[in-house]
Tab-separated table of C-alpha atoms in Angstrom:
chain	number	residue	atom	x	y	z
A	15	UNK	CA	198.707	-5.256	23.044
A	16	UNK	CA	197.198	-2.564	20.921
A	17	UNK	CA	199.473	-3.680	17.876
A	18	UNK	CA	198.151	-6.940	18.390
A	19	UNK	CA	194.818	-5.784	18.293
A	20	UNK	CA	195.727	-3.401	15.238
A	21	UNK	CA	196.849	-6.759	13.558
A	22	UNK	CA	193.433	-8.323	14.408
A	23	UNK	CA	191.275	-5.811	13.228
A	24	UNK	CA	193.368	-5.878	9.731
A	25	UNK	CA	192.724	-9.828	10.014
A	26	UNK	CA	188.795	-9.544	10.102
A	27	UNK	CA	188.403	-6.437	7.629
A	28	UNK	CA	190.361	-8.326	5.151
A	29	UNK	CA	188.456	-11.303	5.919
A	30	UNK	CA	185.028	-9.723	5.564
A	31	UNK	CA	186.259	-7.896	2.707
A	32	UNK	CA	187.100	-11.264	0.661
A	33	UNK	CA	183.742	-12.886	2.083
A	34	UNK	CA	181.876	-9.946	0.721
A	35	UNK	CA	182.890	-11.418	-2.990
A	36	UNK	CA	182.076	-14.670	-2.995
A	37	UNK	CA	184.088	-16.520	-5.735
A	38	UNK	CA	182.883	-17.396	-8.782
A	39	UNK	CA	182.732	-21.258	-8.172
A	40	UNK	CA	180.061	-20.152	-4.859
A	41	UNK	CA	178.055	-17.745	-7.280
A	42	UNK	CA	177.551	-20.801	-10.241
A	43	UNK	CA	176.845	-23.492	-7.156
A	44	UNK	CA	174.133	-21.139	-6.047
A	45	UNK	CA	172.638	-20.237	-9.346
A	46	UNK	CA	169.215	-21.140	-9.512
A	47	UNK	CA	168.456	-19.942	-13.300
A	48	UNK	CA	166.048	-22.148	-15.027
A	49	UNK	CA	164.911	-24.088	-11.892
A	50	UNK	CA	161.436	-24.539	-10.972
A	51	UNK	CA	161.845	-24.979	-7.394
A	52	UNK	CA	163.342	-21.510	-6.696
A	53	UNK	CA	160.204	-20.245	-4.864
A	54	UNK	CA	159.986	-23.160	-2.938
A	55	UNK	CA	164.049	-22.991	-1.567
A	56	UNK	CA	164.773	-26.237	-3.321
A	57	UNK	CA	161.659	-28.201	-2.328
A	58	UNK	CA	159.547	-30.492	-4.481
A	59	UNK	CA	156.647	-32.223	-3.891
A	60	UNK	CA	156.409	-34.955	-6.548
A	61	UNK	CA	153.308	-37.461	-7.703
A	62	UNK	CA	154.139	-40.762	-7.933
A	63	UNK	CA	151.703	-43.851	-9.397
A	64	UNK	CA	151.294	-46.642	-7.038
A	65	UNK	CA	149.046	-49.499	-7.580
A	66	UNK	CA	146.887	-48.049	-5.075
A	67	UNK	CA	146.337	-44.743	-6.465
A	68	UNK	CA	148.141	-41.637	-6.841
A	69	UNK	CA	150.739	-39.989	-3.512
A	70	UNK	CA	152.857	-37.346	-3.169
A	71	UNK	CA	156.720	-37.422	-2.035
A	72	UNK	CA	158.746	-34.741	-0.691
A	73	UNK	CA	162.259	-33.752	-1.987
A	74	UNK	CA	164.910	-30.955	-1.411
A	75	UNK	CA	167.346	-29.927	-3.127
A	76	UNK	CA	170.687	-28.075	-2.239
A	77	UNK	CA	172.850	-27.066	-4.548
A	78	UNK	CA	173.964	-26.596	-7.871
A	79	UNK	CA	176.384	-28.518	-10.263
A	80	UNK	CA	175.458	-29.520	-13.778
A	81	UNK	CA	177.745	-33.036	-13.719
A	82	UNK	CA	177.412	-34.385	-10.287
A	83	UNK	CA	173.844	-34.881	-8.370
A	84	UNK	CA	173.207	-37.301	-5.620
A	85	UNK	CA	169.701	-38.482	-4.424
A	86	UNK	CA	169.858	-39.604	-1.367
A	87	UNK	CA	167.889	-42.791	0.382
A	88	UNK	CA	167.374	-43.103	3.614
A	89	UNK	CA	167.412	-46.263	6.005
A	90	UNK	CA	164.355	-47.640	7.864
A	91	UNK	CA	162.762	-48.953	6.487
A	92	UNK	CA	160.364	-46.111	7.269
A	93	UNK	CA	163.193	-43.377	8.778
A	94	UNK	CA	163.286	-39.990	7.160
A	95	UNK	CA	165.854	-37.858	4.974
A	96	UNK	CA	166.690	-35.920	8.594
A	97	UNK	CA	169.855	-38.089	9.542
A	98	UNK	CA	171.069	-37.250	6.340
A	99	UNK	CA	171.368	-33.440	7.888
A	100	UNK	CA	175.244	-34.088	8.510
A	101	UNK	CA	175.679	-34.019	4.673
A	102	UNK	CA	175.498	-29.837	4.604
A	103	UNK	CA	178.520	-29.735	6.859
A	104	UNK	CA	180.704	-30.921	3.587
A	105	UNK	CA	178.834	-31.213	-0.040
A	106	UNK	CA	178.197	-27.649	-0.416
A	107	UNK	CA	181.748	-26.761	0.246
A	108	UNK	CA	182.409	-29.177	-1.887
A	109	UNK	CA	180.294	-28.373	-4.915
A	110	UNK	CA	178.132	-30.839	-4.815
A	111	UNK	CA	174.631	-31.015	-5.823
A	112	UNK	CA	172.409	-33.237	-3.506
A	113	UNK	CA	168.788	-34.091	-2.778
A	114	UNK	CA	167.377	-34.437	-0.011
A	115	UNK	CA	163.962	-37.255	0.131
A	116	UNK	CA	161.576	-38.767	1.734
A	117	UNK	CA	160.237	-41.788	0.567
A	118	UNK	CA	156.568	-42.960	0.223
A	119	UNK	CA	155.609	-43.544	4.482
A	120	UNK	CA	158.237	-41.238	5.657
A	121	UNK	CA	158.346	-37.954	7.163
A	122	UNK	CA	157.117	-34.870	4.476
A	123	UNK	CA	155.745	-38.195	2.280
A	124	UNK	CA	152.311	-39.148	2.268
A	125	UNK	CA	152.213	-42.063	4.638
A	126	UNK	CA	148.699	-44.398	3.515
A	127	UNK	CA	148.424	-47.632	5.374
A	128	UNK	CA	147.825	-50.126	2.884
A	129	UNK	CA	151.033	-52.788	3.766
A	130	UNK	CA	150.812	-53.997	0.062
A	131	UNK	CA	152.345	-50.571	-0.803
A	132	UNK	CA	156.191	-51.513	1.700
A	133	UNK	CA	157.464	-53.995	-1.317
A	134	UNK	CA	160.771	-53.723	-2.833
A	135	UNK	CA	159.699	-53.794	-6.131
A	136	UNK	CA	157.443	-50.536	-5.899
A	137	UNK	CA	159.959	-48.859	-3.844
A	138	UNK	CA	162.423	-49.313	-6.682
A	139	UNK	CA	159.406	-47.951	-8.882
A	140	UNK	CA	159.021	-44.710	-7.166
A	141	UNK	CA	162.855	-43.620	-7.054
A	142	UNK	CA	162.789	-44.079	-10.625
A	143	UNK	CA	159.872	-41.934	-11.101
A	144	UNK	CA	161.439	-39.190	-8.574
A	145	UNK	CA	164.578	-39.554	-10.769
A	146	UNK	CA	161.728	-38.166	-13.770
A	147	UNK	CA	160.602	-35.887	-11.846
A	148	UNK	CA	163.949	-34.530	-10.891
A	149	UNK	CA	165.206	-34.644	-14.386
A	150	UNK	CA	168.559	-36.522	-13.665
A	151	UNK	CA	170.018	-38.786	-15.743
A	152	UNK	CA	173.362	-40.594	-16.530
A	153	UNK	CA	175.753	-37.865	-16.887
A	154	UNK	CA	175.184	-36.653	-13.412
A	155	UNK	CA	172.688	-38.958	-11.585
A	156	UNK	CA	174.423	-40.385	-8.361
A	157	UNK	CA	172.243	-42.205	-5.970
A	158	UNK	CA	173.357	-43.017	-2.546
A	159	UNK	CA	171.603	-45.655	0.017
A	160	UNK	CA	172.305	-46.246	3.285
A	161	UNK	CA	171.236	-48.617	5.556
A	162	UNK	CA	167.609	-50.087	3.538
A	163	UNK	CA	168.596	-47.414	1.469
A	164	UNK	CA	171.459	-49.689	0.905
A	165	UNK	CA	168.846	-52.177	-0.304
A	166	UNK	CA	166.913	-49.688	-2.455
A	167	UNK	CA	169.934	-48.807	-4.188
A	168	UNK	CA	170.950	-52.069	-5.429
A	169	UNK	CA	167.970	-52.580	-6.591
A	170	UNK	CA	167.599	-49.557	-8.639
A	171	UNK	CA	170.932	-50.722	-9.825
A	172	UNK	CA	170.441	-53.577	-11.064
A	173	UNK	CA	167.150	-52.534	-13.026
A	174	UNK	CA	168.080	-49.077	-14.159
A	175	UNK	CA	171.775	-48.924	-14.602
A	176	UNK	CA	171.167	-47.102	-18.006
A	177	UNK	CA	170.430	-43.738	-15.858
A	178	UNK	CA	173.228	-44.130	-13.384
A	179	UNK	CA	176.341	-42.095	-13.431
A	180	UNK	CA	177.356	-44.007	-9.563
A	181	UNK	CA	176.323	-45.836	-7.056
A	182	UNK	CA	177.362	-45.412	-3.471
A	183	UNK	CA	175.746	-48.334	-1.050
A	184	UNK	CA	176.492	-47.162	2.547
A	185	UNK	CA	176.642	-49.511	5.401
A	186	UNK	CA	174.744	-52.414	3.982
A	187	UNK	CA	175.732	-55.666	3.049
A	188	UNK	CA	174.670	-57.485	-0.357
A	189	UNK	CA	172.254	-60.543	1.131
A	190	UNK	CA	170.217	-60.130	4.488
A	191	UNK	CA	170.764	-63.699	5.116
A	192	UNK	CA	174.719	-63.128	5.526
A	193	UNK	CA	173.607	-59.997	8.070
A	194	UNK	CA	171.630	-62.300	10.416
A	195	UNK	CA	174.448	-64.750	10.349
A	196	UNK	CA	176.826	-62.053	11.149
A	197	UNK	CA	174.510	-60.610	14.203
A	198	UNK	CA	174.072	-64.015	15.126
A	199	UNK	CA	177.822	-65.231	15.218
A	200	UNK	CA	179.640	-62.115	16.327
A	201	UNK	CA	177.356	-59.476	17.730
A	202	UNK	CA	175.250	-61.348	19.755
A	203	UNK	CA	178.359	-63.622	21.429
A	204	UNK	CA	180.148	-60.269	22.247
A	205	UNK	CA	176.737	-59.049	24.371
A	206	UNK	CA	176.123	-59.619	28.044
A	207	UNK	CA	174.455	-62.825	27.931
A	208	UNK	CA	172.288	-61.968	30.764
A	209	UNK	CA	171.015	-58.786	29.355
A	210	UNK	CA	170.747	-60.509	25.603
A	211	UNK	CA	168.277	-63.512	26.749
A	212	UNK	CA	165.720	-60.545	28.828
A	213	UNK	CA	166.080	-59.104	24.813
A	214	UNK	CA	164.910	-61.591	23.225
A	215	UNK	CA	162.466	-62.961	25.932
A	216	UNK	CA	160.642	-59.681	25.171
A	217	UNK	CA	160.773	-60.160	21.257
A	218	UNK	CA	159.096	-63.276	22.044
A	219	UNK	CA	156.504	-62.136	23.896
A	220	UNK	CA	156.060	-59.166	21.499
A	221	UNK	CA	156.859	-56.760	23.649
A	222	UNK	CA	159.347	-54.735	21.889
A	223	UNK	CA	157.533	-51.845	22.523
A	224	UNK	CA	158.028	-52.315	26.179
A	225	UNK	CA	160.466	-49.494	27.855
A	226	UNK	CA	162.630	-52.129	28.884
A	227	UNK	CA	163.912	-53.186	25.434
A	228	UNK	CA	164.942	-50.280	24.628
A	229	UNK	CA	166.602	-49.784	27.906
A	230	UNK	CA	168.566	-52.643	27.578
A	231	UNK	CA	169.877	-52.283	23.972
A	232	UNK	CA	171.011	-48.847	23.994
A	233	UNK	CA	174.033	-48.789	25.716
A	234	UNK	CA	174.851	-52.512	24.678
A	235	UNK	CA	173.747	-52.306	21.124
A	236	UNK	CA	172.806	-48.473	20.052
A	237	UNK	CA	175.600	-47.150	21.328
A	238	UNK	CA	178.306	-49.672	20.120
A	239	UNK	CA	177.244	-50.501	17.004
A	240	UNK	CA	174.481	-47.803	15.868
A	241	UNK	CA	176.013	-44.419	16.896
A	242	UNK	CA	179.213	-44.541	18.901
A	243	UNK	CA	178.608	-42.322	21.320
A	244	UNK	CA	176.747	-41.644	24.152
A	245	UNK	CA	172.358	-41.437	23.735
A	246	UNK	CA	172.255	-38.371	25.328
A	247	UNK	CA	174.888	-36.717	23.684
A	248	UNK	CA	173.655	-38.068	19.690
A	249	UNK	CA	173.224	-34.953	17.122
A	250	UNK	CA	169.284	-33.549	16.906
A	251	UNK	CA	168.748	-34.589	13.359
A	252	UNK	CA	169.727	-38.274	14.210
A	253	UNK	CA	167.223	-37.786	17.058
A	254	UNK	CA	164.666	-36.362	15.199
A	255	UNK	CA	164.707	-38.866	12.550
A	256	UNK	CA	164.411	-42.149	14.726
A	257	UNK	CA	161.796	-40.084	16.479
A	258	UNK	CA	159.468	-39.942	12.888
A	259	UNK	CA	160.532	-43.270	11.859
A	260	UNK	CA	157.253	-45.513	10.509
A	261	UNK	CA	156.732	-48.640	12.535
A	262	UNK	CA	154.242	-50.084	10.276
A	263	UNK	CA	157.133	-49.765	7.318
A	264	UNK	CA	159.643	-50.491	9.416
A	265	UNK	CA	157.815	-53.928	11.156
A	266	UNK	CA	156.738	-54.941	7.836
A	267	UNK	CA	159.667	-55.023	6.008
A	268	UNK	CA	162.817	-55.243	8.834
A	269	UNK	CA	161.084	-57.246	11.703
A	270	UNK	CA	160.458	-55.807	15.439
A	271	UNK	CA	163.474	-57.237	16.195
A	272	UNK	CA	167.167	-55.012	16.549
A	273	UNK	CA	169.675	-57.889	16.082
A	274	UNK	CA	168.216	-58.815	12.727
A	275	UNK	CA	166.110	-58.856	10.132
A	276	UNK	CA	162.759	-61.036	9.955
A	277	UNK	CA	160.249	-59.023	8.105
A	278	UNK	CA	159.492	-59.254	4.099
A	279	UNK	CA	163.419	-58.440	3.733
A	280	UNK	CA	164.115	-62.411	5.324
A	281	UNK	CA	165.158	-63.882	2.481
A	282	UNK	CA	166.837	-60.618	0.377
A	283	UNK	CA	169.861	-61.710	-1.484
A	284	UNK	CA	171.584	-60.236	-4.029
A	285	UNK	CA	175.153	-61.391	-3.486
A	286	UNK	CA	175.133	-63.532	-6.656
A	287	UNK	CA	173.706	-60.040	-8.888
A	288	UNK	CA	176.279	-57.896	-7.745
A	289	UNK	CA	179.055	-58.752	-9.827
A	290	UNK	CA	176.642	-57.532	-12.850
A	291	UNK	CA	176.764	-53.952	-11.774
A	292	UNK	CA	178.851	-52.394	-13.877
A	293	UNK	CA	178.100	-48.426	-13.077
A	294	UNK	CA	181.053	-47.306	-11.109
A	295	UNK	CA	180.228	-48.211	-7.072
A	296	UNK	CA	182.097	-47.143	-4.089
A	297	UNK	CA	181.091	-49.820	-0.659
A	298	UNK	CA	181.255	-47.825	2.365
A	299	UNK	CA	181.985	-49.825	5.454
A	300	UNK	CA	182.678	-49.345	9.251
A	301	UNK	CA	184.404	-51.220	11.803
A	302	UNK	CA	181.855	-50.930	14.605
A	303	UNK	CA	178.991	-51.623	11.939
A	304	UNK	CA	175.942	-54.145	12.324
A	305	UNK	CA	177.065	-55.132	9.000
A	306	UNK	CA	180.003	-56.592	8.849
A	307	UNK	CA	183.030	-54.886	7.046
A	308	UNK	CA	184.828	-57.729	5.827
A	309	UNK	CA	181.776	-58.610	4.091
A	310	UNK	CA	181.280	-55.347	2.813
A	311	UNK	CA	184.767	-55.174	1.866
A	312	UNK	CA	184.685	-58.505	-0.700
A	313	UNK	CA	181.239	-57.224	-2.051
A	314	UNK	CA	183.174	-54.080	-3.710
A	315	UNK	CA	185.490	-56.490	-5.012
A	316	UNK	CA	182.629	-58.510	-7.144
A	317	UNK	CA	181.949	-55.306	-9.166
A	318	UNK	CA	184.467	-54.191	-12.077
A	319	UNK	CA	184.215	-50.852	-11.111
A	320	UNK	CA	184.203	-50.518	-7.048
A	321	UNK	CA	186.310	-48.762	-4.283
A	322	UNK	CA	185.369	-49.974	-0.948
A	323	UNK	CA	185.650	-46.981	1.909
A	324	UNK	CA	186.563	-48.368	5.703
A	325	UNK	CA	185.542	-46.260	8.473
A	326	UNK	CA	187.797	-47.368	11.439
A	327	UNK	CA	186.010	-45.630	14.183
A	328	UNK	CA	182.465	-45.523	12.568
A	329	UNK	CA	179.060	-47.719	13.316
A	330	UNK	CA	175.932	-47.789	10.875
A	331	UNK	CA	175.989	-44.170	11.210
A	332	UNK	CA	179.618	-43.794	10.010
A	333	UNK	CA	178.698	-39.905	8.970
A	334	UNK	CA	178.722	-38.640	12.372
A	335	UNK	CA	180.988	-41.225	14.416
A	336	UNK	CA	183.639	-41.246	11.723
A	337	UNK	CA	182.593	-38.271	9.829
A	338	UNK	CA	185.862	-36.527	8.366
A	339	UNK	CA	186.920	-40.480	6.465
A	340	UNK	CA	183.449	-41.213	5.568
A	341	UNK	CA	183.029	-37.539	3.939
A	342	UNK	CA	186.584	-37.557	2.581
A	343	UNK	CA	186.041	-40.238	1.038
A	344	UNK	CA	182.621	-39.684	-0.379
A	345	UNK	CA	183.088	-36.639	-1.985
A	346	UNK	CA	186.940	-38.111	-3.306
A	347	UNK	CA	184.754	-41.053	-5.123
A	348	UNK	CA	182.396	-38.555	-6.630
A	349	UNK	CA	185.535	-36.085	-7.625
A	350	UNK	CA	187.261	-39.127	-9.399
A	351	UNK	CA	184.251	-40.576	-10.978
A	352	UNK	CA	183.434	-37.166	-12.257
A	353	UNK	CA	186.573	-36.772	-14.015
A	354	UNK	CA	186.919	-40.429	-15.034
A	355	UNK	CA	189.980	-41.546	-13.012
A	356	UNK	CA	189.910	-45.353	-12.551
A	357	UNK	CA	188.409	-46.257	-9.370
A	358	UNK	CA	191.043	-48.881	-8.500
């Protein structure tokens, strides 16, 4: 026994001895020299010009590494940067450089009212101005949506592909036209038709605020196809983010419906564009997904450049329920690009 504990003790001094010098790759990720968010621990509050007038947004960034930078969008519309939380478990050991940021409406963001402001158009505006602000540009700039972030990230895309080094669109499909179809032909069949018709009795007498709805989608909707696992048991950041999330964004633009889309995003399309997106892409997908994989899996194949990424045990938040592939293969896309290794 006491050898054993002789052997243990050598174990942990050596170990605390080699954590003591952190290695040089830990020391450069870390260096904050020339940065002007040092005092702040990575934070920046950035102006951005609106047609209505001048707002600030909040960003955070971790990390340090001169080649490869991801900004990251968040779903919602109107959710916040928190869900996004699970990232520090694997960039920094990584070595990648990431922001965290919430957009106009959201969380740290100013959040006016004015319901001109939730547009696509000026949403694509004010990522390109954070990318200013933020000074990245096409030898490192990443940008990764998920969800509306999805969405958002297209569209920066397709306007601004000059300033991208990738693209990542996670768990979003190319036309929201093809995602109703898909809730409407496969989700919705596979539901307890009971329980589905008291659903959508309440969406159509607006009462989707009513405890009830909620009740009856979680464990046949949330929990199957949003986060597989059960409510009580999801990670406090995911919590904490549908807890902030902006109903007058998120009305306006998705719908007050959860099996589809019927806001100002109706008619969004941009299957047709996508094959014109040249910056290299990676499509991540999950089996268990509102959107629906196969889809996702031909839109990486309209792009000259694209890897698509399948999560088999994932939902729409594949980075907890499938974490390990949906990280691998992140940070294995953003590796390759890096050092220019062909994508397919």
């Amino acid at each position: 026994m006491r050898r054993l504990l002789a052997a243990a003790f050598l174990a942990v001094t050596a170990f605390c001895a080699h954590a003591a010098t952190p290695p040089a790759t830990s020391a450069s990720y870390f260096d904050n020299t020339g940065r002007d968010d040092v005092l702040s621990g990575g934070q920046k509050s950035i102006v951005i010009d609106t047609p209505k007038g001048k707002f600030k947004v909040w960003t955070k960034r971790v990390g340090n590494n001169p080649t490869i930078k991801v900004l990251l969008l968040h779903g919602g519309p109107g959710a916040t940067h928190e869900y996004f939380e699970a990232f520090d478990s694997y960039f920094p050991g990584a070595g990648i450089e990431y922001y965290y940021y919430d957009q106009l409406g959201s969380a740290f963001s100013d959040k006016p009212t004015d319901p001109s402001l939730w547009d696509i158009p000026r949403f694509v505006d004010e990522v390109e101005q954070v990318r200013q602000a933020l000074h990245l540009d096409k030898d490192n700039f990443f940008v990764l949506g998920h969800s509306w972030g999805g969405v958002l990230a297209i569209e920066y895309a397709l306007k601004y592909p000059q300033h991208l080094k990738g693209l990542i669109i996670s768990n979003m499909m190319d036309s929201i036209p093809a995602y109703n179809e898909y809730a409407t032909k496969v989700l919705m069949p596979a539901m307890d038709q009971k329980k589905l018709a008291e659903v959508k009795r309440l969406e159509a007498e607006h009462k989707t605020d009513d405890p009830a709805y909620m009740a009856i989608l979680m464990p046949m909707h949330y929990e199957k196809h949003i986060l597989r696992m059960p409510a009580a048991q999801w990670p406090e950041p995911v919590e904490r983010a549908f807890g902030h999330i902006n109903e007058q964004i998120y009305v306006s633009m998705q719908g007050p419906s959860e099996l589809g889309a019927s806001g100002k995003l109706l008619h969004w399309d941009r299957s047709e564009a996508l094959k014109t997106i040249k910056v290299p892409t990676l499509v991540i997908g999950a089996q268990y997904d509102t959107m629906d994989p196969k889809y996702m899996a031909a839109m990486a194949k309209k792009m000259p450049d694209a890897r698509f990424l399948l999560c088999p045990q994932g939902s729409h938040l594949a980075m907890y329920d499938d974490q390990k592939t949906y990280f691998t293969g992140l940070i294995k896309f953003l590796k390759d690009v890096d050092a220019g290794k062909p994508l397919n």
